[in-house]
Coordinates of C-alpha atoms and ligand atoms in Angstrom, one line a residue:
M20 CA 18.5 33.7 3.5
P21 CA 21.2 33.5 6.2
E22 CA 21.0 37.3 6.8
L23 CA 17.3 36.9 7.8
Q24 CA 17.8 34.0 10.2
I25 CA 16.5 34.5 13.7
K26 CA 19.1 33.7 16.4
L27 CA 19.0 32.5 19.9
Y28 CA 21.5 34.2 22.2
Y29 CA 22.2 32.3 25.4
K30 CA 25.4 33.6 26.9
N31 CA 23.4 35.5 29.6
V32 CA 22.1 32.4 31.2
T33 CA 25.6 31.1 31.9
A34 CA 27.6 31.1 35.1
E35 CA 30.2 33.2 33.5
I36 CA 27.7 36.1 33.4
I37 CA 25.4 35.6 36.4
G38 CA 27.5 33.4 38.6
N39 CA 27.5 29.7 39.7
E40 CA 24.6 29.9 42.0
H41 CA 22.1 31.0 39.3
G42 CA 23.8 30.4 35.9
I43 CA 24.6 27.3 33.9
T44 CA 28.2 26.2 34.3
D45 CA 30.1 24.6 31.4
A46 CA 29.8 21.3 33.2
R47 CA 26.0 21.6 33.5
L48 CA 25.7 22.6 29.9
K49 CA 27.7 19.5 28.9
T50 CA 25.4 17.3 30.9
L51 CA 22.4 18.9 29.3
A52 CA 24.0 18.5 25.9
K53 CA 24.5 14.7 26.5
K54 CA 20.9 14.2 27.7
T55 CA 19.4 16.3 24.9
S56 CA 21.5 14.9 22.1
L57 CA 19.9 11.5 22.5
L58 CA 16.5 13.2 22.3
I59 CA 17.4 14.9 19.0
L60 CA 17.8 11.4 17.5
Q61 CA 14.6 10.3 19.2
L62 CA 12.5 13.2 17.9
N63 CA 13.9 12.8 14.4
K64 CA 12.9 9.2 14.5
E65 CA 9.4 9.9 15.9
R66 CA 8.9 12.4 13.1
K67 CA 9.9 9.9 10.4
A68 CA 7.4 7.4 12.0
G69 CA 4.6 10.0 11.5
K70 CA 4.1 10.6 15.2
T71 CA 4.5 14.4 15.0
P72 CA 2.6 15.4 11.8
Y73 CA 2.8 19.1 12.8
R74 CA 6.5 18.9 11.7
D75 CA 5.5 18.4 8.1
L76 CA 2.9 21.1 7.7
P77 CA 5.3 23.6 6.1
Y78 CA 5.8 21.2 3.2
N79 CA 2.2 20.8 2.3
E80 CA 2.0 22.4 -1.2
K81 CA -1.6 21.2 -1.7
T82 CA -2.8 23.2 1.3
V83 CA -1.1 26.4 0.0
Q84 CA -2.6 25.9 -3.4
K85 CA -6.1 25.4 -2.0
I86 CA -5.8 28.4 0.4
K87 CA -4.6 30.6 -2.5
E88 CA -7.5 29.5 -4.8
L89 CA -10.1 30.1 -2.0
T90 CA -8.6 33.5 -1.1
A91 CA -8.6 34.6 -4.8
E92 CA -12.3 33.6 -5.0
L93 CA -13.4 35.3 -1.9
K94 CA -11.3 38.4 -1.6
D95 CA -13.4 40.7 -3.8
R96 CA -16.5 40.1 -1.9
C97 CA -15.0 40.2 1.6
E98 CA -14.4 43.4 3.4
N99 CA -14.6 41.8 6.8
L100 CA -13.3 38.4 7.9
V101 CA -14.5 37.1 11.2
V102 CA -12.8 34.2 12.8
L103 CA -14.7 32.3 15.5
G104 CA -12.5 30.0 17.5
I105 CA -10.7 29.6 20.8
G106 CA -7.3 28.4 22.1
G107 CA -5.3 26.8 19.3
S108 CA -8.1 27.6 16.9
A109 CA -7.6 31.4 17.3
L110 CA -4.3 32.3 19.0
G111 CA -2.2 31.7 15.9
N112 CA -4.5 33.7 13.7
I113 CA -4.3 36.6 16.1
A114 CA -0.5 36.3 16.4
L115 CA 0.1 36.4 12.6
Q116 CA -2.2 39.3 12.1
T117 CA -0.6 41.5 14.9
A118 CA 2.9 40.5 13.8
L119 CA 2.6 40.9 10.1
N120 CA -0.1 43.6 9.4
P121 CA 0.1 47.2 10.3
Y122 CA -1.3 48.4 13.7
M123 CA -4.1 50.4 11.9
H124 CA -5.0 47.5 9.6
N125 CA -8.7 47.5 10.5
L126 CA -9.1 51.2 10.6
D127 CA -7.2 52.6 7.6
D128 CA -8.2 51.3 4.2
S129 CA -4.9 52.5 2.7
Q130 CA -2.9 50.3 5.1
R131 CA -5.0 47.2 4.5
P132 CA -3.9 44.6 1.9
G133 CA -7.1 42.5 2.6
P134 CA -10.3 42.5 4.6
R135 CA -10.5 43.8 8.2
L136 CA -10.0 40.9 10.6
F137 CA -11.9 40.2 13.8
V138 CA -11.0 37.1 15.8
F139 CA -13.5 36.2 18.5
D140 CA -11.9 33.9 21.0
N141 CA -14.2 34.7 23.9
I142 CA -17.9 34.8 24.6
D143 CA -18.2 38.2 26.1
P144 CA -21.8 39.3 25.3
P145 CA -21.2 43.1 25.2
Q146 CA -18.1 42.6 22.9
L147 CA -19.9 40.3 20.4
A148 CA -23.1 42.4 20.6
S149 CA -21.2 45.6 19.8
F150 CA -19.6 43.9 16.9
L151 CA -22.8 42.5 15.5
D152 CA -24.4 46.0 15.8
W153 CA -21.6 47.2 13.6
V154 CA -21.5 44.4 11.1
G155 CA -25.2 44.0 10.8
D156 CA -25.6 46.1 7.6
K157 CA -22.3 44.8 6.1
L158 CA -23.1 41.0 6.1
D159 CA -23.0 41.0 2.3
K160 CA -19.3 41.8 2.4
T161 CA -18.5 39.7 5.5
I162 CA -17.1 36.1 5.6
F163 CA -17.2 34.0 8.8
N164 CA -14.5 31.4 9.4
V165 CA -15.6 29.1 12.2
I166 CA -12.7 27.0 13.4
S167 CA -13.1 24.0 15.7
K168 CA -11.5 20.6 15.5
S169 CA -14.1 19.0 17.7
G170 CA -17.1 21.3 17.0
Q171 CA -18.0 20.7 20.7
T172 CA -16.2 23.6 22.2
S173 CA -19.1 25.5 23.9
E174 CA -17.6 29.0 23.2
T175 CA -17.1 28.5 19.5
A176 CA -20.4 26.5 19.1
A177 CA -22.3 29.3 20.9
Q178 CA -20.8 32.0 18.7
F179 CA -21.5 29.9 15.6
L180 CA -25.1 29.4 16.6
I181 CA -25.6 33.1 17.0
I182 CA -24.1 33.8 13.6
H183 CA -25.9 30.9 12.0
K184 CA -29.3 32.4 13.1
L185 CA -28.3 35.9 12.1
L186 CA -27.3 34.8 8.6
L187 CA -30.3 32.5 8.1
D188 CA -32.7 35.3 9.2
R189 CA -31.1 38.0 7.1
L190 CA -29.9 36.2 4.1
G191 CA -31.4 32.7 4.0
C192 CA -29.7 29.3 3.4
E193 CA -27.8 30.4 0.3
G194 CA -26.5 33.5 2.0
L195 CA -25.3 31.5 4.9
R196 CA -23.6 29.0 2.7
N197 CA -21.8 31.8 0.8
R198 CA -20.6 33.4 3.9
V199 CA -19.3 30.6 6.2
I200 CA -16.2 28.6 5.9
A201 CA -15.9 25.8 8.4
T202 CA -12.4 24.7 9.4
T203 CA -12.7 21.3 11.2
D204 CA -11.7 17.7 11.3
Q205 CA -11.8 16.0 7.9
K206 CA -14.1 13.2 9.0
E207 CA -15.6 13.5 12.4
G208 CA -17.0 15.9 15.0
T209 CA -20.0 18.1 15.5
L210 CA -18.8 20.9 13.2
R211 CA -18.0 18.3 10.4
K212 CA -21.6 17.1 10.8
I213 CA -23.1 20.6 10.6
A214 CA -20.9 21.6 7.7
D215 CA -21.9 18.5 5.7
D216 CA -25.5 19.1 6.5
L217 CA -25.5 22.8 5.6
K218 CA -23.2 22.1 2.7
L219 CA -20.6 24.7 3.9
R220 CA -17.3 25.2 2.3
C221 CA -14.7 23.4 4.5
L222 CA -11.0 23.7 5.4
E223 CA -9.3 21.1 7.4
V224 CA -7.6 20.7 10.8
P225 CA -5.1 18.0 9.9
D226 CA -5.2 14.6 11.5
G227 CA -3.0 14.2 14.6
V228 CA -2.3 17.9 14.9
G229 CA -3.5 19.5 18.1
G230 CA -4.9 23.1 18.0
R231 CA -1.8 24.7 19.5
F232 CA 0.4 23.1 16.8
S233 CA -1.9 23.9 13.9
V234 CA -1.1 27.6 13.0
L235 CA 0.8 26.5 9.9
S236 CA -2.2 24.5 8.5
D237 CA -5.5 25.7 7.1
V238 CA -6.3 26.9 10.7
G239 CA -3.9 29.8 10.6
L240 CA -3.1 30.1 6.9
F241 CA -6.6 31.0 5.6
S242 CA -7.1 34.2 7.6
A243 CA -3.5 35.1 7.1
A244 CA -3.7 34.8 3.3
M245 CA -7.0 36.6 3.2
C246 CA -5.4 39.5 5.0
G247 CA -2.5 39.8 2.7
I248 CA 0.1 37.9 4.7
D249 CA 2.7 36.2 2.5
I250 CA 2.1 32.6 3.5
D251 CA 4.8 31.3 1.1
S252 CA 7.4 33.2 3.1
L253 CA 5.9 32.1 6.4
L254 CA 6.2 28.5 5.4
E255 CA 9.6 29.0 3.9
G256 CA 10.7 30.4 7.2
A257 CA 9.4 27.3 9.0
R258 CA 11.1 25.0 6.5
D259 CA 14.4 26.8 7.0
M260 CA 14.1 26.5 10.7
D261 CA 13.3 22.8 10.3
K262 CA 16.8 22.4 8.7
R263 CA 18.3 23.9 11.9
V264 CA 16.3 22.0 14.5
I265 CA 17.0 18.6 13.0
A266 CA 20.8 19.2 13.5
E267 CA 22.2 16.3 15.6
D268 CA 24.9 18.5 17.1
F269 CA 23.3 19.9 20.2
Y270 CA 25.3 23.2 19.9
Q271 CA 24.1 23.8 16.4
N272 CA 20.4 23.1 17.2
P273 CA 18.5 26.2 18.6
A274 CA 15.4 24.2 19.6
A275 CA 17.5 21.7 21.5
I276 CA 19.5 24.3 23.3
N277 CA 16.4 26.5 24.0
A278 CA 14.6 23.5 25.5
A279 CA 17.5 22.3 27.5
I280 CA 18.0 25.8 29.1
N281 CA 14.3 26.1 29.8
Y282 CA 14.3 22.6 31.3
Y283 CA 17.3 23.3 33.4
F284 CA 15.9 26.4 35.0
C285 CA 12.5 24.9 35.6
S286 CA 14.0 21.9 37.2
T287 CA 16.2 24.0 39.5
G288 CA 13.5 26.3 40.8
K289 CA 13.1 29.0 38.2
R290 CA 9.7 27.8 37.2
I291 CA 8.4 31.0 35.6
S292 CA 9.2 31.7 32.1
V293 CA 8.8 35.4 31.1
M294 CA 8.7 36.2 27.4
M295 CA 9.2 39.9 26.8
P296 CA 9.2 41.3 23.2
Y297 CA 10.5 44.7 22.5
N298 CA 8.2 45.1 19.6
Y299 CA 4.4 45.6 19.9
A300 CA 3.9 43.5 16.7
L301 CA 5.3 40.4 18.5
K302 CA 3.1 40.7 21.6
D303 CA 0.4 38.3 20.4
L304 CA 3.0 35.7 19.4
V305 CA 3.6 35.6 23.1
D306 CA 0.0 34.7 23.8
W307 CA 0.4 31.9 21.2
Y308 CA 3.6 30.8 23.0
R309 CA 1.9 30.9 26.4
Q310 CA -0.8 28.4 25.3
L311 CA 1.8 26.2 23.5
W312 CA 4.0 26.1 26.6
A313 CA 1.2 25.8 29.2
E314 CA -1.0 23.2 27.6
S315 CA 1.9 21.1 26.4
L316 CA 4.2 21.1 29.4
G317 CA 1.9 21.5 32.4
K318 CA 1.3 17.9 33.2
A319 CA 0.4 15.7 36.3
N320 CA 2.0 12.5 35.2
N321 CA 5.1 11.6 33.3
L322 CA 5.4 9.0 30.6
K323 CA 6.0 6.2 33.2
G324 CA 2.7 7.2 34.9
S325 CA 4.3 8.7 38.0
K326 CA 2.9 11.8 39.5
V327 CA 5.1 14.8 38.7
N328 CA 2.9 17.9 38.6
L329 CA 5.4 19.9 36.6
G330 CA 5.6 22.6 34.0
P331 CA 7.1 26.1 33.6
T332 CA 4.5 28.9 34.0
P333 CA 4.7 31.1 30.9
V334 CA 4.2 34.8 31.6
K335 CA 3.8 37.6 29.0
A336 CA 5.4 41.0 29.4
L337 CA 5.9 43.7 26.8
G338 CA 8.9 45.9 26.6
T339 CA 9.0 48.8 27.3
T340 CA 5.5 48.9 28.8
D341 CA 6.1 46.4 31.5
Q342 CA 9.4 47.9 32.6
H343 CA 7.1 50.3 34.4
S344 CA 4.9 47.6 35.8
Q345 CA 6.9 44.3 36.4
V346 CA 10.6 45.0 36.4
Q347 CA 10.7 46.0 40.1
L348 CA 9.4 42.5 40.9
Y349 CA 11.6 40.9 38.3
R350 CA 14.8 42.4 39.8
E351 CA 14.1 42.3 43.5
G352 CA 11.4 39.6 43.9
P353 CA 12.2 35.9 44.0
N354 CA 14.9 34.7 41.6
D355 CA 12.5 32.2 40.2
K356 CA 12.2 33.3 36.5
L357 CA 13.9 32.8 33.2
F358 CA 13.6 35.7 30.9
T359 CA 13.4 35.5 27.1
F360 CA 13.5 38.8 25.3
L361 CA 12.4 39.1 21.7
Q362 CA 14.6 41.8 20.0
V363 CA 14.2 43.3 16.5
N364 CA 17.3 44.7 14.8
N365 CA 15.6 46.5 11.9
F366 CA 12.1 47.9 12.0
D367 CA 10.3 48.5 8.7
K368 CA 9.2 51.9 9.9
D369 CA 11.1 54.2 12.2
L370 CA 10.6 57.7 13.6
K371 CA 13.0 60.5 14.5
I372 CA 12.5 62.0 17.9
G373 CA 12.0 65.8 17.6
P374 CA 14.2 68.5 19.1
A375 CA 14.0 69.3 22.7
P376 CA 12.1 72.6 23.4
D377 CA 14.3 75.4 24.8
C378 CA 12.5 75.1 28.2
A379 CA 13.6 71.4 28.6
P380 CA 17.2 71.1 27.5
E381 CA 17.4 68.1 29.7
L382 CA 15.6 66.1 27.0
G383 CA 18.3 67.0 24.5
F384 CA 19.9 63.5 24.9
L385 CA 16.8 62.1 23.0
A386 CA 16.7 64.7 20.3
S387 CA 17.1 63.6 16.7
K388 CA 17.6 59.9 17.7
D389 CA 15.7 57.1 16.1
L390 CA 12.8 55.8 18.2
S391 CA 14.0 52.2 17.5
L392 CA 17.3 53.1 19.0
L393 CA 15.6 54.1 22.3
L394 CA 13.5 50.9 22.2
N395 CA 16.4 48.6 21.7
N396 CA 18.6 50.5 24.2
E397 CA 15.7 50.1 26.7
K398 CA 15.9 46.3 26.1
K399 CA 19.7 46.4 26.7
A400 CA 19.1 48.5 29.8
T401 CA 16.5 46.1 31.2
E402 CA 18.7 43.1 30.4
Y403 CA 21.7 44.7 32.1
A404 CA 19.6 45.5 35.2
L405 CA 18.3 41.9 35.4
L406 CA 21.8 40.5 34.9
Q407 CA 23.1 42.7 37.8
S408 CA 20.4 40.9 39.9
K409 CA 21.7 37.5 38.6
R410 CA 18.6 36.7 36.6
P411 CA 19.1 34.5 33.6
C412 CA 18.2 36.1 30.2
L413 CA 17.8 34.6 26.7
T414 CA 17.2 36.7 23.6
V415 CA 15.7 35.7 20.3
I416 CA 17.0 38.2 17.8
F417 CA 14.8 39.0 14.8
P418 CA 16.8 40.7 12.0
Q419 CA 13.4 42.0 10.9
V420 CA 9.8 41.1 11.6
N421 CA 8.3 39.6 8.4
A422 CA 6.5 36.4 7.4
Y423 CA 9.8 34.6 6.9
T424 CA 11.2 35.3 10.4
V425 CA 7.9 34.8 12.1
G426 CA 7.6 31.4 10.3
Q427 CA 11.0 30.5 11.8
F428 CA 10.0 31.6 15.3
I429 CA 6.8 29.6 15.2
Y430 CA 8.6 26.4 14.1
L431 CA 11.4 27.0 16.6
Y432 CA 9.0 27.2 19.5
E433 CA 6.9 24.2 18.3
V434 CA 10.0 22.0 18.1
T435 CA 11.4 23.5 21.4
T436 CA 8.2 22.4 23.0
S437 CA 8.6 18.8 21.6
F438 CA 12.2 18.8 23.0
A439 CA 11.0 20.2 26.4
G440 CA 8.3 17.5 26.6
A441 CA 10.9 14.8 26.0
L442 CA 13.3 16.3 28.6
F443 CA 10.5 16.5 31.2
D444 CA 9.5 13.0 30.1
I445 CA 5.8 14.0 29.6
N446 CA 3.4 13.9 26.7
P447 CA 3.3 17.4 25.2
Y448 CA 0.5 16.7 22.8
D449 CA -2.5 16.1 25.0
Q450 CA -4.3 18.4 27.4
P451 CA -6.4 16.1 29.7
A452 CA -6.9 18.7 32.4
V453 CA -8.8 21.0 30.1
E454 CA -11.5 18.4 29.6
L455 CA -13.0 18.4 33.0
G456 CA -13.9 22.1 32.9
K457 CA -15.3 21.7 29.3
Q458 CA -17.5 18.9 30.5
A459 CA -18.6 20.8 33.6
S460 CA -19.7 23.7 31.5
F461 CA -21.8 21.3 29.3
A462 CA -23.5 20.0 32.5
L463 CA -24.2 23.5 33.8
M464 CA -25.7 24.5 30.5
G465 CA -28.2 21.7 30.7
K466 CA -26.7 18.9 28.6
T467 CA -28.4 15.6 29.1
S468 CA -27.1 12.0 28.7
R469 CA -24.1 10.5 30.4
C470 CA -20.7 12.3 30.9
E471 CA -18.1 9.7 30.1
L472 CA -15.3 11.5 31.8
T473 CA -17.1 11.6 35.2
N474 CA -19.2 8.5 34.6
M475 CA -22.4 10.2 35.8
T476 CA -25.3 11.8 34.1
Y477 CA -24.8 15.5 33.3
E478 CA -27.8 16.3 35.6
K479 CA -26.0 14.7 38.6
F480 CA -22.7 16.2 37.5
A481 CA -24.4 19.7 37.5
Q482 CA -25.7 19.1 41.0
Q483 CA -22.2 18.2 42.2
I484 CA -20.7 21.3 40.6
G485 CA -23.6 23.4 42.0
S486 CA -23.0 22.3 45.6
L487 CA -19.3 23.1 45.4
T488 CA -19.6 26.4 43.6
K489 CA -22.8 28.0 45.1
V490 CA -22.1 31.1 47.1
D491 CA -22.4 30.3 50.8
G492 CA -23.7 33.4 52.6
D493 CA -21.7 32.6 55.8
F494 CA -18.5 33.3 53.9
L495 CA -19.7 36.3 52.0
L496 CA -18.6 39.7 53.3
Ligands
PA5_13 O1 -4.6 23.3 21.6 C1 -5.7 22.8 21.7 O2 -5.8 21.6 21.4 C2 -6.9 23.5 22.3 O3 -6.5 24.8 22.8 C3 -8.0 23.6 21.3 O4 -7.5 24.3 20.2 C4 -9.1 24.4 21.9 O5 -9.6 23.8 23.1 C5 -10.3 24.5 20.9 O6 -10.7 23.2 20.5 P1 -11.5 23.0 19.2 O7 -10.7 23.4 18.1 O8 -11.9 21.6 19.2 O9 -12.7 23.9 19.3

């Protein structure tokens, strides 16, 4: 569907538009093309060797079949779907829901093609308590999907243990079994053990696929399909983008160009990467991107083991809201940012602005215009203002927002991340720095035995954390 292809527009990062000091000259682009072209071949080879299994998720017909069967079986008895997960086990689910279902999905039955969706990716007690008060008399029509590859993530484990007790107390073992779907590793991990023991229905986090690359697997597809999202189109979009991001010609490969531009600016001092959608529906895709970018590219060491401490800092902004909050800084603050706008050409719903009242003829310029025209003109206006201040701007253009274009976007950014990892010469698939904090929270919550990461007992580890984090009165004002 060529007319529904998303496009990357990159002229506004070039020296021709923002000058030699800040823009990419033809010569620099040629150098980047040479470097990145080699990596296109390398990535295509690594994929063939099975090193990047996320690349093949859009082709897994068995997954789609299984998800569709499960959805058909559960839909009639599910008015509320509750996802428990965090990081890569939640952000994709939230992003798909916000992008592809109406804003009032949870509140208006007539706008809802499936159950209400609640994704808990935090452990805020008042938030969860308020939800449980609401859902308490609706458990019969509620399904819980607990998602955790390891099963050891404290946040998801704690949420699950709360729900586990609630369901057992109210509905007994059989009730629990009928209402919980566990998405986890196929063979190992704590959640796998629990699921086997309780004989829960299971979905899989595929082998070798990290959380932030898993949205096109069972992890993201189940809640999407349950809530009426067209997962066939989503995966078709990803497959069609795959055809474009394997292109060996750098200038025809949007992931390679996107990564090269991001790499260039980060390496030359513009280390902040602002993504700014001009469409509310796309705002949570930016949260998904932030995790993908931050966990994949923020690394201490390169592949040769040298200390590099690099990585662009992804920042979320929303057009037009953040024009009135951030753009002053973006234009006049340090020129240390690359901007990526997400622009939508055709909205599936639009509104006409009403006539100006007689007392305010100065608003006449807005009267009878489409609201989408104002939104897209505000994007142009902001981009123009940034370009006047010599700030580099990329735009990803969505002809429309639908499952097909969102599937393309997800795949584009996943592969862009792989290219960026290769350009920075780091491993984009691990997240070693997250582990210390995870283990520290285990220690503080009273875990016993030995912590392999710190090579001390959890008790000793807790003391060490305590002495460093206790509030010292001398410094408390
Ligand atoms: O991208 C990742 O790998 C992480 O964000 C994980 O998804 C997150 O830490 C949750 O881990 P788990 O699925 O094991 O609970």
